[in-house]
């Protein structure tokens, strides 16, 4: 996955620097099949074909407190 643009953490590049060119974010052995971005909370997510979900970003809304200022992809464990 590559990301670029203004960055408040939602690009997942490990910092808050803006990137005007595609910048490497995450490699995963499973194929990434879905990507979501929430502009208002500066948060991004990617789901793999195998069901893994990675999240990263500023997390302004504090829905997931452990994601606050998570500048690199974090494997988000979902328990049923």
Tab-separated table of C-alpha atoms in Angstrom:
chain	number	residue	atom	x	y	z
A	1	UNK	CA	0.000	0.000	0.000
A	2	UNK	CA	1.226	3.468	-0.880
A	3	UNK	CA	-0.156	6.823	0.356
A	4	UNK	CA	0.395	10.509	-0.372
A	5	UNK	CA	-1.057	13.928	0.464
A	6	UNK	CA	-1.454	16.103	3.540
A	7	UNK	CA	-0.639	14.044	6.606
A	8	UNK	CA	-1.971	14.208	10.160
A	9	UNK	CA	-1.014	10.566	10.671
A	10	UNK	CA	-3.593	9.063	8.314
A	11	UNK	CA	-0.991	8.208	5.654
A	12	UNK	CA	0.657	5.634	7.935
A	13	UNK	CA	4.205	6.601	6.960
A	14	UNK	CA	5.479	6.723	10.570
A	15	UNK	CA	5.457	10.534	10.784
A	16	UNK	CA	3.241	13.548	10.084
A	17	UNK	CA	5.186	14.860	7.077
A	18	UNK	CA	3.185	15.678	3.947
A	19	UNK	CA	4.041	13.564	0.886
A	20	UNK	CA	3.497	14.806	-2.661
A	21	UNK	CA	4.485	11.451	-4.167
A	22	UNK	CA	3.372	7.846	-3.422
A	23	UNK	CA	5.151	6.644	-0.272
A	24	UNK	CA	5.340	3.033	0.927
A	25	UNK	CA	3.110	2.290	3.919
A	26	UNK	CA	2.528	-1.438	4.445
A	27	UNK	CA	3.345	-4.812	2.983
A	28	UNK	CA	1.204	-7.806	3.850
A	29	UNK	CA	1.461	-11.369	2.612
A	30	UNK	CA	-2.303	-11.416	1.996
A	31	UNK	CA	-3.690	-9.209	-0.734
A	32	UNK	CA	-5.190	-5.913	0.477
A	33	UNK	CA	-8.819	-5.999	-0.663
A	34	UNK	CA	-10.375	-2.954	1.013
A	35	UNK	CA	-9.074	0.433	2.080
A	36	UNK	CA	-11.037	3.073	3.987
A	37	UNK	CA	-10.149	6.618	5.010
A	38	UNK	CA	-12.041	8.906	7.371
A	39	UNK	CA	-11.085	12.518	6.727
A	40	UNK	CA	-12.691	14.020	9.866
A	41	UNK	CA	-10.745	11.754	12.248
A	42	UNK	CA	-7.610	11.481	10.061
A	43	UNK	CA	-7.773	7.696	10.300
A	44	UNK	CA	-7.178	4.989	7.678
A	45	UNK	CA	-7.726	1.237	7.527
A	46	UNK	CA	-6.861	-1.665	5.242
A	47	UNK	CA	-8.400	-5.150	5.204
A	48	UNK	CA	-6.609	-8.162	3.755
A	49	UNK	CA	-8.083	-11.080	1.871
A	50	UNK	CA	-7.286	-13.223	4.933
A	51	UNK	CA	-9.408	-10.989	7.200
A	52	UNK	CA	-6.652	-8.996	8.931
A	53	UNK	CA	-7.488	-5.340	9.574
A	54	UNK	CA	-4.776	-2.695	9.931
A	55	UNK	CA	-5.575	0.811	11.180
A	56	UNK	CA	-3.525	3.977	11.598
A	57	UNK	CA	-3.875	7.749	11.930
A	58	UNK	CA	-4.467	10.591	14.326
A	59	UNK	CA	-7.657	9.049	15.728
A	60	UNK	CA	-9.219	12.384	16.667
A	61	UNK	CA	-12.611	10.907	17.491
A	62	UNK	CA	-11.071	8.557	20.082
A	63	UNK	CA	-13.368	5.706	19.016
A	64	UNK	CA	-10.303	3.475	19.367
A	65	UNK	CA	-8.136	5.203	22.037
A	66	UNK	CA	-5.109	2.974	21.342
A	67	UNK	CA	-5.000	4.427	17.800
A	68	UNK	CA	-4.515	8.019	18.972
A	69	UNK	CA	-1.480	9.262	17.012
A	70	UNK	CA	-0.739	5.772	15.668
A	71	UNK	CA	1.509	6.835	12.795
A	72	UNK	CA	2.194	3.356	11.379
A	73	UNK	CA	-0.183	0.500	10.514
A	74	UNK	CA	-1.385	-1.375	13.624
A	75	UNK	CA	-2.878	-4.884	13.379
A	76	UNK	CA	-6.318	-4.373	14.878
A	77	UNK	CA	-7.546	-7.488	16.680
A	78	UNK	CA	-11.301	-8.000	16.563
A	79	UNK	CA	-12.743	-10.368	19.124
A	80	UNK	CA	-16.216	-11.797	18.735
